[in-house]
Coordinates of N, CA and C in Angstrom, one line a residue:
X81 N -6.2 -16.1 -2.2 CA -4.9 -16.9 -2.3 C -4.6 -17.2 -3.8
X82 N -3.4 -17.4 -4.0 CA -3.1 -17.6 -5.4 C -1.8 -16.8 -5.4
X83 N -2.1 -16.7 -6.8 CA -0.6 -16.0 -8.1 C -0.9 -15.0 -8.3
X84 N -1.0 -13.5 -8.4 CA -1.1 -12.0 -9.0 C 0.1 -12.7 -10.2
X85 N -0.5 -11.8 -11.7 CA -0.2 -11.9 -12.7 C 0.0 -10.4 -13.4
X86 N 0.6 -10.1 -14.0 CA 0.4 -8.8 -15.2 C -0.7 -8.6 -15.7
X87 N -1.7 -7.6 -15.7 CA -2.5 -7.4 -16.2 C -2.7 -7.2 -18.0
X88 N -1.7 -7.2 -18.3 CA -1.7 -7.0 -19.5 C -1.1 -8.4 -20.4
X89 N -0.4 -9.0 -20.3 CA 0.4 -10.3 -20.6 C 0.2 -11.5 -19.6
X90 N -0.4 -11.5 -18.3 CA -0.9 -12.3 -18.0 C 0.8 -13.3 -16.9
X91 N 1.8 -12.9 -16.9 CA 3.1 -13.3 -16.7 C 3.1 -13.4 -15.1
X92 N 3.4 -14.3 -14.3 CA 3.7 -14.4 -12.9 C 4.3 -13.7 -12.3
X93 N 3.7 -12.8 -11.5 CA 4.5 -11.4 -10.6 C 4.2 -11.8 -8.8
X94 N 3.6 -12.2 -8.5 CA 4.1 -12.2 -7.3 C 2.6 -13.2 -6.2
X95 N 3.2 -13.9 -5.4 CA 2.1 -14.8 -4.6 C 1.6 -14.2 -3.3
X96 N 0.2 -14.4 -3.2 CA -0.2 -14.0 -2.4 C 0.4 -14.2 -0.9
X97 N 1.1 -15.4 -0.5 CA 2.0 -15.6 0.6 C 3.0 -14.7 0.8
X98 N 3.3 -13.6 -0.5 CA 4.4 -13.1 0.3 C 3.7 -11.8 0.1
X99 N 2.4 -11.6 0.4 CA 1.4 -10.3 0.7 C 1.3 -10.2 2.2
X100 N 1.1 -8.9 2.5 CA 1.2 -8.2 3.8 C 0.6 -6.7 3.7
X101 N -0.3 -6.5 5.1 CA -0.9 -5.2 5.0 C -0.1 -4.3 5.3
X102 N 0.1 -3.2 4.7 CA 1.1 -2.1 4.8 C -0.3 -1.0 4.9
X103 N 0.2 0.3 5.2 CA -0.5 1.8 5.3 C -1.1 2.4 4.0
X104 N -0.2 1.9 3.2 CA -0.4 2.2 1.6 C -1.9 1.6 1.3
X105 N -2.9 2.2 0.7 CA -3.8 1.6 -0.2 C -3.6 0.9 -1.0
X106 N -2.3 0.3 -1.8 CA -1.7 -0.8 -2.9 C -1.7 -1.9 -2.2
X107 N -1.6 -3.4 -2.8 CA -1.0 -4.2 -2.2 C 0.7 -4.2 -2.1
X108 N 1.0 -4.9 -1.1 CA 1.9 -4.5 -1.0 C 2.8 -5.9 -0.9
X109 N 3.7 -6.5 -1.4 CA 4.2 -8.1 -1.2 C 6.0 -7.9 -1.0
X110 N 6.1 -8.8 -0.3 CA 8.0 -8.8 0.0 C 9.1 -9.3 -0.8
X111 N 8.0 -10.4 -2.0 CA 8.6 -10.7 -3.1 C 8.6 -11.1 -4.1
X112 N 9.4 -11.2 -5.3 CA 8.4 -11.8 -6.6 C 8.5 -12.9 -6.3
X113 N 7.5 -13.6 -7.5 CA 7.2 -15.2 -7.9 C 8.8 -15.7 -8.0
X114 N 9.2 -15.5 -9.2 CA 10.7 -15.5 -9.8 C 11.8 -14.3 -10.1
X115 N 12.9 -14.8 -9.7 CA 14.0 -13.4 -10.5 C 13.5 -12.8 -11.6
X116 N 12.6 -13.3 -12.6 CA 12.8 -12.7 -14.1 C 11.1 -12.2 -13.6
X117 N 10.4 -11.8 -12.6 CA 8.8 -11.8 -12.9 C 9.3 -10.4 -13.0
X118 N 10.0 -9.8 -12.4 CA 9.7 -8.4 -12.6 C 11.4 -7.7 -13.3
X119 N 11.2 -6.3 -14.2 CA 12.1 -5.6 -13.9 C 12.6 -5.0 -13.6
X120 N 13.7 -4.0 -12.7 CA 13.8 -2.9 -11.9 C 14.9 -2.0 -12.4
X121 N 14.6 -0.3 -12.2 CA 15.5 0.0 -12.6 C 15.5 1.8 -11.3
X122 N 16.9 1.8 -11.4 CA 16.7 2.9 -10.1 C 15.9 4.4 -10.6
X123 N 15.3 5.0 -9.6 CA 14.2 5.8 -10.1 C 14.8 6.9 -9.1
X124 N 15.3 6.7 -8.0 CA 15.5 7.6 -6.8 C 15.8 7.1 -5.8
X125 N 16.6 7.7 -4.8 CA 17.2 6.6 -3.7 C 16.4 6.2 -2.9
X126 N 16.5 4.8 -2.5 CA 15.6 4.1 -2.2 C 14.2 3.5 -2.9
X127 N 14.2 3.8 -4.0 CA 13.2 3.5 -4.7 C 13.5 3.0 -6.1
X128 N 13.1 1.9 -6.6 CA 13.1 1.3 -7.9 C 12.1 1.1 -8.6
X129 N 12.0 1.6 -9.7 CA 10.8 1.3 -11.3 C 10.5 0.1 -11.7
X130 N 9.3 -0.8 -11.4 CA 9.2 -1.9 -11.0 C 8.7 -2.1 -12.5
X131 N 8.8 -2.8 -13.7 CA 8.0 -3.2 -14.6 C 7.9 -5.2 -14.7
X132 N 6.6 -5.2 -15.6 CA 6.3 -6.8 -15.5 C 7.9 -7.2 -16.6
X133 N 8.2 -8.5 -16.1 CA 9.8 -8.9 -16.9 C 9.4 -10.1 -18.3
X134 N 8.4 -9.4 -18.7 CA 7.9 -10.3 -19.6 C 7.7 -8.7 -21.2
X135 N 6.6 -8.5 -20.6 CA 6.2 -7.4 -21.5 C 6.4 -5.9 -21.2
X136 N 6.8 -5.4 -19.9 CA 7.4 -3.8 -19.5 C 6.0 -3.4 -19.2
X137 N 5.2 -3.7 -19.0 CA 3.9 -3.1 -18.6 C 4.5 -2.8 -17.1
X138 N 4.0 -1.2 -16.6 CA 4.8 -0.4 -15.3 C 3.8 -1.2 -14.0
X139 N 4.2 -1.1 -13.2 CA 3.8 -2.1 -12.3 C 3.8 -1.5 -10.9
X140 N 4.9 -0.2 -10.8 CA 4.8 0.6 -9.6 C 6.6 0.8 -9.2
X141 N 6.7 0.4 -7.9 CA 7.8 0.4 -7.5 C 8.3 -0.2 -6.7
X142 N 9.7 -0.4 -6.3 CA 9.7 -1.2 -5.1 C 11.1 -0.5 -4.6
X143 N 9.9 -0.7 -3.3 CA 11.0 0.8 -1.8 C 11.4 -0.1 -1.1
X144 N 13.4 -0.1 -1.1 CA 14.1 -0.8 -0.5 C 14.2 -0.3 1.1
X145 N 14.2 -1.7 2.1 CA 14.3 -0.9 3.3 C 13.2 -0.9 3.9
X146 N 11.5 -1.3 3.2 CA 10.4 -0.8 3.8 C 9.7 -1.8 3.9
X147 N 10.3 -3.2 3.9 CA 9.4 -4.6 4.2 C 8.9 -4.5 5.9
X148 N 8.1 -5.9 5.7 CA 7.7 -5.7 7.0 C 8.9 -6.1 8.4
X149 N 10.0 -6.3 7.5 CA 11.1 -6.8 8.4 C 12.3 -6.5 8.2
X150 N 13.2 -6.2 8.7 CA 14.2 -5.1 8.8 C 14.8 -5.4 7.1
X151 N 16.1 -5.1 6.8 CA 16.4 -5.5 5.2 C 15.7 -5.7 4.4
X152 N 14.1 -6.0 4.6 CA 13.1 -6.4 3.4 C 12.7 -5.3 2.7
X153 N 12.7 -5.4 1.5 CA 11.9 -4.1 0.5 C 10.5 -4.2 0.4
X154 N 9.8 -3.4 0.3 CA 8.4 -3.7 -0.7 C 8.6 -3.4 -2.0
X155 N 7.2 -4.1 -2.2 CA 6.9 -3.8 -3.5 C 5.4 -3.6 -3.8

């Protein structure tokens, strides 16, 4: 339980409450901490280039469409 942070800058990225087990070996969460925790930028459809919104350290992605609830994305 808690806060996931940037590993590199240490910046608030996302709470364990909005974690959920997906098929993926990653964790997987439905949303950031704050608007500015993360940055995104389009990579491919349905998919966006997720970096920390502090320092740009890459962070993964986040696939619109694939929460655990209809409209929800992961990340």
């Amino acid at each position: 339980p808690g806060i996931y942070v940037c590993a590199k800058c240490g910046h608030e990225l996302f709470s364990s409450r909005a974690k959920y087990e997906h098929s993926s070996p990653w964790p997987a969460f439905t949303e950031t901490v704050r608007e500015d925790s993360v940055a995104k930028r389009k990579e491919r459809p349905g998919a966006l280039k997720v970096s920390c919104g502090k320092c740009g350290n890459g962070l993964g992605h986040e696939f619109l469409n694939d929460g655990p609830k209809r409209g929800q994305s992961r990340f």
